[in-house]
Coordinates of C-alpha atoms in Angstrom, one line a residue:
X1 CA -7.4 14.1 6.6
X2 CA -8.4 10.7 7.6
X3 CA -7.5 11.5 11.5
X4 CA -9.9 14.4 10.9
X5 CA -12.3 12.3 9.7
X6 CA -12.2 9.9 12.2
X7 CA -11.9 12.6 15.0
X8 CA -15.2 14.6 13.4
X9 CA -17.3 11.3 13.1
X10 CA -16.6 10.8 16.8
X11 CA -17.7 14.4 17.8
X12 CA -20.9 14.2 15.5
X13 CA -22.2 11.3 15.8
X14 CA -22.5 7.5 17.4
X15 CA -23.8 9.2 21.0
X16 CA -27.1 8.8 21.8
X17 CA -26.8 7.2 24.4
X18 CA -23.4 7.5 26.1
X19 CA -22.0 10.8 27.5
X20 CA -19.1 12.1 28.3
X21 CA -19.6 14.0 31.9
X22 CA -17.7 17.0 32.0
X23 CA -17.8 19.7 34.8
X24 CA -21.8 17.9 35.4
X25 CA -22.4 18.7 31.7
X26 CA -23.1 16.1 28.7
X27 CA -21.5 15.8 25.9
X28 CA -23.6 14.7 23.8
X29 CA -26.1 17.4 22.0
X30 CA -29.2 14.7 22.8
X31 CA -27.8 14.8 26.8
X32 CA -27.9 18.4 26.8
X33 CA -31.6 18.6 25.6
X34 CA -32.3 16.1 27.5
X35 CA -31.0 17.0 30.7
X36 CA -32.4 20.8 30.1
X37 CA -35.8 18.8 29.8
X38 CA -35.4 17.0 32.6
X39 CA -34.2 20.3 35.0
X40 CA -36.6 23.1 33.2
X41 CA -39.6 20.8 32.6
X42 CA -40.4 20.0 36.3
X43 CA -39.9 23.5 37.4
X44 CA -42.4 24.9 34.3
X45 CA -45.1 22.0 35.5
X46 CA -44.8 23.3 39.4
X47 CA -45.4 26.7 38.7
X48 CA -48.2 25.6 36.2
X49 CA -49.4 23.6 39.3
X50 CA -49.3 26.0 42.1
X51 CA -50.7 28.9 39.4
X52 CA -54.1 26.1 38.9
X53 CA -53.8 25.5 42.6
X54 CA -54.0 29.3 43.4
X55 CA -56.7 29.7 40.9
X56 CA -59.0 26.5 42.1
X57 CA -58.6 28.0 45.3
X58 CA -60.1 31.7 44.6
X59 CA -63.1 29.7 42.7
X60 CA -63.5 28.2 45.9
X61 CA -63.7 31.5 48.4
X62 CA -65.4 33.5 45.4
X63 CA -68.3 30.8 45.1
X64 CA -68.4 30.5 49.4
X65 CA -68.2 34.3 49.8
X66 CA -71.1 34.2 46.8
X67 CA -73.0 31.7 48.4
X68 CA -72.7 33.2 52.3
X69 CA -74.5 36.4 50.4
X70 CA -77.3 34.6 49.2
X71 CA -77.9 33.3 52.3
X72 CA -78.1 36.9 54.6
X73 CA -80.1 37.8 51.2
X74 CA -82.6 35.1 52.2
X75 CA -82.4 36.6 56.2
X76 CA -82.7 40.3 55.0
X77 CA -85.8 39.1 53.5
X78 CA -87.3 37.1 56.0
X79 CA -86.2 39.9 58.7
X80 CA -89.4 42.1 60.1
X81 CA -88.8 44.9 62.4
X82 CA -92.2 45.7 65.0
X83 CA -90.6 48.3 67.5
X84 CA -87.8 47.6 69.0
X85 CA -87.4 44.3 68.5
X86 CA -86.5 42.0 64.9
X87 CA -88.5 39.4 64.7
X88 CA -87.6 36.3 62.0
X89 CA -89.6 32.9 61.5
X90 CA -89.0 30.0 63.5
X91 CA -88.6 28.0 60.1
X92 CA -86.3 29.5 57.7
X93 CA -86.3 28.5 54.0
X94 CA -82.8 27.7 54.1
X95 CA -83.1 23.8 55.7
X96 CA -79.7 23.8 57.2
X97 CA -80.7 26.8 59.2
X98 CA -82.9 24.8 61.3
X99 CA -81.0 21.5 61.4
X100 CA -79.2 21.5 64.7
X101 CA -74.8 21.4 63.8
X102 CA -75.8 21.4 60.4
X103 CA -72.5 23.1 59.8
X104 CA -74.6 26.3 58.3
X105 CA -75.4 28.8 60.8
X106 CA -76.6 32.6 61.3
X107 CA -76.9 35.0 63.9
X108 CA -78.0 39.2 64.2
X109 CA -76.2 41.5 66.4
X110 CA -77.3 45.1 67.1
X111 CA -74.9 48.2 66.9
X112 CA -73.5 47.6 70.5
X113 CA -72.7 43.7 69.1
X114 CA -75.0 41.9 71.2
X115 CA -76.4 38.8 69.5
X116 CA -80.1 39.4 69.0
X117 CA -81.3 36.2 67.0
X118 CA -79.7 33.1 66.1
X119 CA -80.6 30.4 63.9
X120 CA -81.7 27.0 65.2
X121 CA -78.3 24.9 63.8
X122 CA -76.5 27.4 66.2
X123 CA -78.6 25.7 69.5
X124 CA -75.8 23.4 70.3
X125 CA -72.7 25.1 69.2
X126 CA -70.6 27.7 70.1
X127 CA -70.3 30.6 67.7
X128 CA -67.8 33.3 67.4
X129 CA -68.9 36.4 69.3
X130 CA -69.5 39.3 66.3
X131 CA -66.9 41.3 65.1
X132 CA -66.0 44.3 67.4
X133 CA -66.2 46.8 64.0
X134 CA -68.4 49.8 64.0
X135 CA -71.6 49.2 62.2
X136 CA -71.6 50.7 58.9
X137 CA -74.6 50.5 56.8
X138 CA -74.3 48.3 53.3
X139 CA -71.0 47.0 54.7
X140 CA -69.6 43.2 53.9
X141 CA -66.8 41.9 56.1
X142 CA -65.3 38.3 54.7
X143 CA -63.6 36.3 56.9
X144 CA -62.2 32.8 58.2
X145 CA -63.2 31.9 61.3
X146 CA -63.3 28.6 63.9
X147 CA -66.4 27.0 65.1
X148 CA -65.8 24.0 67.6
X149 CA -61.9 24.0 66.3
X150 CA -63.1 23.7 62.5
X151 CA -62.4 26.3 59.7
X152 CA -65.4 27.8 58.5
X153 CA -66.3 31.1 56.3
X154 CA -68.3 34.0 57.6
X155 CA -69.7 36.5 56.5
X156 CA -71.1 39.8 58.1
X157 CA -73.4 42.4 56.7
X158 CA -74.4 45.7 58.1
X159 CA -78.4 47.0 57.4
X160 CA -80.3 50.0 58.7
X161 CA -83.7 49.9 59.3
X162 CA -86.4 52.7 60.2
X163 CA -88.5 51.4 62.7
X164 CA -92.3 52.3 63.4
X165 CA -91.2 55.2 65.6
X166 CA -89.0 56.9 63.3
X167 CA -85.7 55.6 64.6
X168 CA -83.3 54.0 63.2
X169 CA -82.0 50.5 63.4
X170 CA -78.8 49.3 62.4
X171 CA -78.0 45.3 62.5
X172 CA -75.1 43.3 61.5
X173 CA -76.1 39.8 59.7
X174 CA -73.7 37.6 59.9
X175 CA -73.8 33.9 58.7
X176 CA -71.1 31.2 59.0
X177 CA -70.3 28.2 56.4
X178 CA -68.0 24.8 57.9
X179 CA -65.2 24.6 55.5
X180 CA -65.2 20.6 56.0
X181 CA -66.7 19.7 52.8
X182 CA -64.4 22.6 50.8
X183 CA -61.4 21.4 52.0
X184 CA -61.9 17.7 51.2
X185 CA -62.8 19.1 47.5
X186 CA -59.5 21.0 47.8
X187 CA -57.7 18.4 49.0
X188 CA -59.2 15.4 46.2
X189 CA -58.5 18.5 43.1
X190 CA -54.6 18.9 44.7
X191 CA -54.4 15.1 44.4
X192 CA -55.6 15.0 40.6
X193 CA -53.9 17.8 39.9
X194 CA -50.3 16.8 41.1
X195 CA -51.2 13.4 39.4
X196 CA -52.0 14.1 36.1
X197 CA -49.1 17.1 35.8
X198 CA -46.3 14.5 37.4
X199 CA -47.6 11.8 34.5
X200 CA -48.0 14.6 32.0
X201 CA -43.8 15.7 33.4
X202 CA -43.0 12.0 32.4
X203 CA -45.0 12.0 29.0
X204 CA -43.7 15.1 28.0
X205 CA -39.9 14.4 29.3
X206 CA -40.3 10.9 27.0
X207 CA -41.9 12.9 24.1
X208 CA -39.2 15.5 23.9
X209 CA -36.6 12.8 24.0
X210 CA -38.2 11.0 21.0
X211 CA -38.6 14.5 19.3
X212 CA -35.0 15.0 19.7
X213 CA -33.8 11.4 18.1
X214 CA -35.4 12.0 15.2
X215 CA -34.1 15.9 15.0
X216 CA -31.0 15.1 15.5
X217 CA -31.1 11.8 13.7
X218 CA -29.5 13.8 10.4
X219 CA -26.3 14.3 12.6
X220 CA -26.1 10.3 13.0
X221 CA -26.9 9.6 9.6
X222 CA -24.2 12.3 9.0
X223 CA -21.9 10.3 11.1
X224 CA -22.5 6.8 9.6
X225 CA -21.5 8.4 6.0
X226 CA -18.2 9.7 7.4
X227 CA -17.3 6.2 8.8
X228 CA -18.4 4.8 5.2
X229 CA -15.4 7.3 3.6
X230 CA -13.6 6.7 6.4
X231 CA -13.7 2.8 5.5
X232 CA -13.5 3.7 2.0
X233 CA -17.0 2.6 0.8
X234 CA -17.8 6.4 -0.2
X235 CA -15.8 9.2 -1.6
X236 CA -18.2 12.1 -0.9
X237 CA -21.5 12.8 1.2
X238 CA -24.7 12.6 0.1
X239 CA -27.0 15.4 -0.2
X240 CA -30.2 14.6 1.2
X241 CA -29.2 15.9 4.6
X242 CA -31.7 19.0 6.1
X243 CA -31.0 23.0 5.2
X244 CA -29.0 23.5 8.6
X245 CA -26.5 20.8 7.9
X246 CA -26.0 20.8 3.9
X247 CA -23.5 23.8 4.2
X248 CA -21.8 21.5 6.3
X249 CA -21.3 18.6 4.3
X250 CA -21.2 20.6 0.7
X251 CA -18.2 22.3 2.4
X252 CA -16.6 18.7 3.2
X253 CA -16.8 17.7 -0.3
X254 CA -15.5 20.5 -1.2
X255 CA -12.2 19.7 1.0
X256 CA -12.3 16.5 -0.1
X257 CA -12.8 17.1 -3.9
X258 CA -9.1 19.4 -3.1
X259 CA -7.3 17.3 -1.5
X260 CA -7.8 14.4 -3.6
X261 CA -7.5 16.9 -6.9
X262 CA -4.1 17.8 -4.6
X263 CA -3.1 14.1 -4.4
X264 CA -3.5 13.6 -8.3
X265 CA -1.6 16.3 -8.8
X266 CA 1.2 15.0 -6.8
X267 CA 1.0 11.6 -8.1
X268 CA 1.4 13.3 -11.6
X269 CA 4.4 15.3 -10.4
X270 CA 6.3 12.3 -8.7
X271 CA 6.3 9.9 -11.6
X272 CA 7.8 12.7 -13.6
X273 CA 10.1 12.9 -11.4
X274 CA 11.0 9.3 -11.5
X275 CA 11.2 8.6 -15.1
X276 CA 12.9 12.1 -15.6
X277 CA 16.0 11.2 -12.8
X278 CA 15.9 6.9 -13.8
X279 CA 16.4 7.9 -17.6
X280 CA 19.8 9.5 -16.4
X281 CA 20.3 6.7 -14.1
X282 CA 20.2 4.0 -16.7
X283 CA 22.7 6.4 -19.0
X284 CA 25.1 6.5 -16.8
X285 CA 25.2 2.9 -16.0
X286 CA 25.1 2.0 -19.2
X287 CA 27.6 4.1 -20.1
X288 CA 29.9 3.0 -17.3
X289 CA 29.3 -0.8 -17.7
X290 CA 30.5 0.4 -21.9
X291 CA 33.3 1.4 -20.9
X292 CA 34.2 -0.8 -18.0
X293 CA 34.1 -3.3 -21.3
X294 CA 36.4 -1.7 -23.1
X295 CA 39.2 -1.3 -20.5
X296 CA 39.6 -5.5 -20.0
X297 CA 43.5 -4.4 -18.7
X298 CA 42.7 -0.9 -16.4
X299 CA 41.6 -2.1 -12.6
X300 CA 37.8 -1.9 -12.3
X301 CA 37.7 -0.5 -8.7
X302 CA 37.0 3.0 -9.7
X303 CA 33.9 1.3 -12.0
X304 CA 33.2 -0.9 -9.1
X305 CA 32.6 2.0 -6.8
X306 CA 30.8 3.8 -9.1
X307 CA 28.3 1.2 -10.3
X308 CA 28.0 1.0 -6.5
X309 CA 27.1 4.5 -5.7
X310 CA 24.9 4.4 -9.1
X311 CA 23.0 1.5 -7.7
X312 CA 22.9 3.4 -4.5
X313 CA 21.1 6.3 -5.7
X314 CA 18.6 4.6 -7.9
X315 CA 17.6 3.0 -4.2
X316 CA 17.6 6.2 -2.5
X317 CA 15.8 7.9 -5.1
X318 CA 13.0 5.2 -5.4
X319 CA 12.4 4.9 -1.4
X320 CA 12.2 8.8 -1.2
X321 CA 9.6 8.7 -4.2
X322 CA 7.3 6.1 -2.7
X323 CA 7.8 8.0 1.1
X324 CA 6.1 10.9 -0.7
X325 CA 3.6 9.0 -2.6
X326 CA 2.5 7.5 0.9
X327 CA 2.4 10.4 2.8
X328 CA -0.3 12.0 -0.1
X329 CA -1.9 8.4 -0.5
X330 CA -2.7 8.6 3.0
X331 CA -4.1 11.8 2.7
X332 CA -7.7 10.5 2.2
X333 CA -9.9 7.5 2.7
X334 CA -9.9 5.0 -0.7
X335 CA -12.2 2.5 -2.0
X336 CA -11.9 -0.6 0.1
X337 CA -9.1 -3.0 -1.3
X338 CA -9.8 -7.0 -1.1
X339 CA -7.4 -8.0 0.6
X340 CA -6.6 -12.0 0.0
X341 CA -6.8 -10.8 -3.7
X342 CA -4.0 -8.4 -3.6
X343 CA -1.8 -11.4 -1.7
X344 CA -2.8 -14.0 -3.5
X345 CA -1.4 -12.1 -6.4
X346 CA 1.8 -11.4 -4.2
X347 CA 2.2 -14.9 -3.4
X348 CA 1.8 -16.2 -6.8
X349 CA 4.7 -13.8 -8.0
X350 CA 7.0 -14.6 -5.2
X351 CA 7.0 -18.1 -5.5
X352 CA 8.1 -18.1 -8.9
X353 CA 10.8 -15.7 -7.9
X354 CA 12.1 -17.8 -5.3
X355 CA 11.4 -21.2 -7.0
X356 CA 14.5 -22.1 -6.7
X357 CA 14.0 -22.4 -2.8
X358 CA 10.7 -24.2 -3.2
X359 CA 9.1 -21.2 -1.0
X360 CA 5.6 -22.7 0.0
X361 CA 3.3 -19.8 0.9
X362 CA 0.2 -20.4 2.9
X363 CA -2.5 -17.7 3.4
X364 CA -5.2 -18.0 6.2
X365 CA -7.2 -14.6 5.3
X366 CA -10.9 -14.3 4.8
X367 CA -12.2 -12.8 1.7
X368 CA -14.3 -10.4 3.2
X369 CA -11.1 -8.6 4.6
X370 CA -10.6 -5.3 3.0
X371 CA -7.7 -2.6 3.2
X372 CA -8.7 0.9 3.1
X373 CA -6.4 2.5 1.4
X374 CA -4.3 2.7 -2.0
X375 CA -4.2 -0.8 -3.6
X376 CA -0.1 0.6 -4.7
X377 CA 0.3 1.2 -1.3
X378 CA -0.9 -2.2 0.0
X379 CA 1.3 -4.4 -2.6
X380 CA 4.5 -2.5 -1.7
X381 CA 3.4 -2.4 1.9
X382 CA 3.2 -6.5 1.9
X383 CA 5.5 -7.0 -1.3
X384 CA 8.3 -5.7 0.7
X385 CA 7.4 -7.7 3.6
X386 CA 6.3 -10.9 1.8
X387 CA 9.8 -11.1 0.2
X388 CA 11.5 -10.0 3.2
X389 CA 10.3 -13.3 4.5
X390 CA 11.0 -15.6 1.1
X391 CA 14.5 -14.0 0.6
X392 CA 15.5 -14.8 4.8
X393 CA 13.0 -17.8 5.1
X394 CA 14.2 -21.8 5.0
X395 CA 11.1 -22.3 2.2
X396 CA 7.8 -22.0 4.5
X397 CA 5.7 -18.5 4.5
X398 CA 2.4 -18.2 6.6
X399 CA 0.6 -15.0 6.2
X400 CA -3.0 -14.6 8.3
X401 CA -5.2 -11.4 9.2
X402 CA -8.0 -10.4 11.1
X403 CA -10.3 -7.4 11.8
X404 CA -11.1 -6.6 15.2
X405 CA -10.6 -2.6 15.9
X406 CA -7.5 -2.6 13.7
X407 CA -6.6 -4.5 10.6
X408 CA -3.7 -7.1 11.7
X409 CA -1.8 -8.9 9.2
X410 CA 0.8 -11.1 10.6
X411 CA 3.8 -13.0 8.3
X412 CA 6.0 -15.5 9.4
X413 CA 8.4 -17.5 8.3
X414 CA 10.7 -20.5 9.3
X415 CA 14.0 -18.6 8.8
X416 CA 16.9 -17.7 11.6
X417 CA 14.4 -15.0 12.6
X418 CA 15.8 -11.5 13.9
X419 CA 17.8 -10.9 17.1
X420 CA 15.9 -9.1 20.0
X421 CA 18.2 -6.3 19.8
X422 CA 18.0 -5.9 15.8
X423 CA 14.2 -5.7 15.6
X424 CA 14.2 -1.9 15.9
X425 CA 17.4 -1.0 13.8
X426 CA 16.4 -3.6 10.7
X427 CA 13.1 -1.4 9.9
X428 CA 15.4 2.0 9.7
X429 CA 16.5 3.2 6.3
X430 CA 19.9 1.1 5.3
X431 CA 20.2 -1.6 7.8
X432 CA 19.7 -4.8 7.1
X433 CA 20.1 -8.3 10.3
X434 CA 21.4 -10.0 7.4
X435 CA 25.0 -7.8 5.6
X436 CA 25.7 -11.2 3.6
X437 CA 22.4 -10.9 1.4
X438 CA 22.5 -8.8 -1.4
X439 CA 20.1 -5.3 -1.1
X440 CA 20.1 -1.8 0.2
X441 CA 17.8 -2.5 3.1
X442 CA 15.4 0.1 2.5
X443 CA 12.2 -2.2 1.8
X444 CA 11.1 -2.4 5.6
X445 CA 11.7 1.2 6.1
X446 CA 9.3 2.1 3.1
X447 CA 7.2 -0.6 4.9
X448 CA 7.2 1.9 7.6
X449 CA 6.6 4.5 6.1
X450 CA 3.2 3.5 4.0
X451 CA 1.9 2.1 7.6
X452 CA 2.5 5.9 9.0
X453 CA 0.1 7.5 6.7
X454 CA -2.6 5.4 7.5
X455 CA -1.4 5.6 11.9
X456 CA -0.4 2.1 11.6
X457 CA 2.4 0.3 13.0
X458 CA 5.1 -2.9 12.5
X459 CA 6.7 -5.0 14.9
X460 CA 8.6 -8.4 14.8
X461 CA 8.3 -10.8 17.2
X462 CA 9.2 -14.4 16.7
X463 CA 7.1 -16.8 15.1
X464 CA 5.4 -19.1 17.3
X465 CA 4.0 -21.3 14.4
X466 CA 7.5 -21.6 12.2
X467 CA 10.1 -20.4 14.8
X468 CA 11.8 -17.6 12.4
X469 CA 10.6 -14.1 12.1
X470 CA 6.9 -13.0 12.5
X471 CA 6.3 -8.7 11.4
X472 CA 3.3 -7.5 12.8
X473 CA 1.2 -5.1 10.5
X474 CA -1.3 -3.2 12.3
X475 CA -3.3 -0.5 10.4
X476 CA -7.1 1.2 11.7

């Protein structure tokens, strides 16, 4: 569970800001909003762009096309037919009319589209012979056209008049706009525009990022309270988390509640089984050592071998009992357990175990180093250690620690140390570097065990401080 833990908090939460690329995709859920954002975004503000563009653009010919008409409005009315020939002012209202290359010019063409009249900004330039379209009464014809290599608009209207002698006149108006001034307008509204949407891209693209840190800041929070259980400063999640993720975490405590209902349960059952197979145990011996009493004359071999095998049992028995317990107490993250308390504690106990060797034990641990885990499992964990050390030592014990990703705990003493090619066999079940000491060797390989629950590790090296034996205790 606490792998699960760990592996879950890593998956949910502390990745804001670094992502894991995989096939161009990120892993993290802000990367992928993000990088949608930063793709869809652009391509929403271009189409926006050229849509306003487009529609800027038909204001434009809509108001010149509307404009051009007033214009052959002001012509039509000005226009006087005597005969055969149309006659119009010299002066036209219009002020542009009669400014030479004003950039506003007008000229009438009859049915066969000969120019009859043009106006007196035409004088110098070169106008675009009429259209070659039939004339049809009440017609409009909008068009683009050049005048001296410039864009311009033009318009061309078809009237028919009735002339003094009954017949019937029909004359195509047409009047011409330069496009200079337009297109610079065009030109200064495409700059504004593209401006203002590429700033609005960047505000929106930083607002949507700072929208998504605080929607998806319940997932870090969520995160933050899995590495507190993880380290053992929480047993269950708070419920102040939004609607979406509450079934998630009411869930987890429910798994959590079960297991460590699961673990009790298991606790219960193994020291039942203890007390119920020691009782026996302690029967049998004392039975055997009551007899053995008794029978001064008979050889004691046979009691010898049995007191042996007794002894025997009780070990296996106890190192299979705590194996189990610290497979369960594993299971799930604890309170955290001061460290430097718990050995002190061990310390004081072995030295007066082992006064007669004068065993000086000196601890170099800070008190703000905690064990996250069972407090039973960390004083058999470093009992078992600790007088692994007094029992093989020549009187001096160091023990240290310090936290950087894992927990290390290092004790050394100044004894003969272990052999290069004992340091793996010594921490299985039953062997022991030293066959003239008295034991079953079994306390390093429940050592072993405890640090495998948690995914922890021992080594031995040799001490480079006291020159004996130095075991390595690593744990997350």
């Amino acid at each position: 569970m606490r792998t699960r833990l760990k592996q879950w908090r890593q998956n949910v939460g502390s990745q804001y800001f670094i992502t894991e690329w995989r096939l161009g995709i990120p892993n993290s859920l802000n990367g992928r909003l993000l990088l949608a954002s930063v793709c869809l975004l652009p391509v929403f503000v271009a189409v926006s762009g050229t849509a306003l563009d487009r529609a800027f653009v038909e204001s434009q010919e809509s108001a010149a096309e509307e404009r051009l008409r007033t214009h052959i409005y002001l012509l039509l009315g000005a226009a006087e037919v005597f005969g055969s020939d149309l006659w119009l002012p010299d002066e036209l209202q219009e002020p542009r009319f009669n400014q030479p290359s004003s950039g506003l010019y007008a000229q009438i063409s009859d049915r066969n589209h000969r120019v009859q009249w043009q106006s007196n900004s035409a004088v110098s330039e070169e106008l675009p012979a009429p259209l070659d379209i039939r004339l049809v009464a009440g017609r409009e014809i909008f068009t683009e056209v050049d005048v001296a290599g410039k864009p311009a608009h033009s318009l061309s209207f078809d009237v028919s008049w009735d002339s003094e002698t009954g017949e019937e006149r029909t004359y195509r108006f047409q009047v011409i706009n330069d496009q200079s001034a337009l297109l610079a307008e065009r030109k200064s509204y495409r700059g504004q525009l593209w401006r203002w949407l590429s700033t609005l891209t960047i505000i929106l693209i930083v607002l949507q990022w700072l929208i998504q840190r605080w929607g998806l800041n319940p997932l870090g929070k969520l995160a933050t309270d899995l590495k507190s259980m993880e380290q053992g400063k929480s047993l269950k999640l708070n419920d102040d988390y939004p609607d979406e993720i509450q079934p998630v975490t009411k869930n987890l405590n429910r798994v959590l509640e079960v297991e460590r209902a699961q673990r009790d349960r298991y606790r219960n059952t193994l020291a039942d089984l203890a007390h119920s197979l020691k009782t026996p145990l302690a029967v049998m011996r004392g039975n055997l050592e009551s007899q053995q009493e008794h029978r001064i004359d008979s050889d004691n071999t046979d009691f010898q071998i049995m007191d042996d095998q007794l002894q025997r049992m009780d070990e296996i028995i106890r190192h299979q009992l705590q194996r189990a317990v610290a497979q369960h107490a594993g299971g799930l993250p604890g309170k955290g357990i001061p460290l430097l308390k718990v050995t002190e504690r061990i310390a004081n106990a072995l030295t007066k175990v082992y006064q007669h060797k004068s065993v000086a034990i000196h601890l170099n641990i800070d008190d703000t180093l905690e064990f996250n885990g069972d407090e039973g499992d960390l004083m058999e964990l470093l009992g078992n250690i600790m007088e692994n050390a007094c029992k093989y030592g020549d009187g001096k014990v160091n023990v240290s620690a310090s936290r950087d990703e894992l927990l290390t705990i290092l004790v050394e003493d100044n004894g003969p140390g272990v052999p290069l090619d004992r340091r793996k066999t010594v921490l299985t079940r039953g062997a022991r570097a030293d066959t003239a000491t008295t034991g079953q060797g079994i306390g390093l390989a429940v050592a072993v065990d405890i640090l495998s629950s948690y995914n922890g590790g021992l080594t031995i090296n040799k001490s480079e401080h006291l020159g004996g034996a130095e075991f390595k205790i690593e744990v997350p």
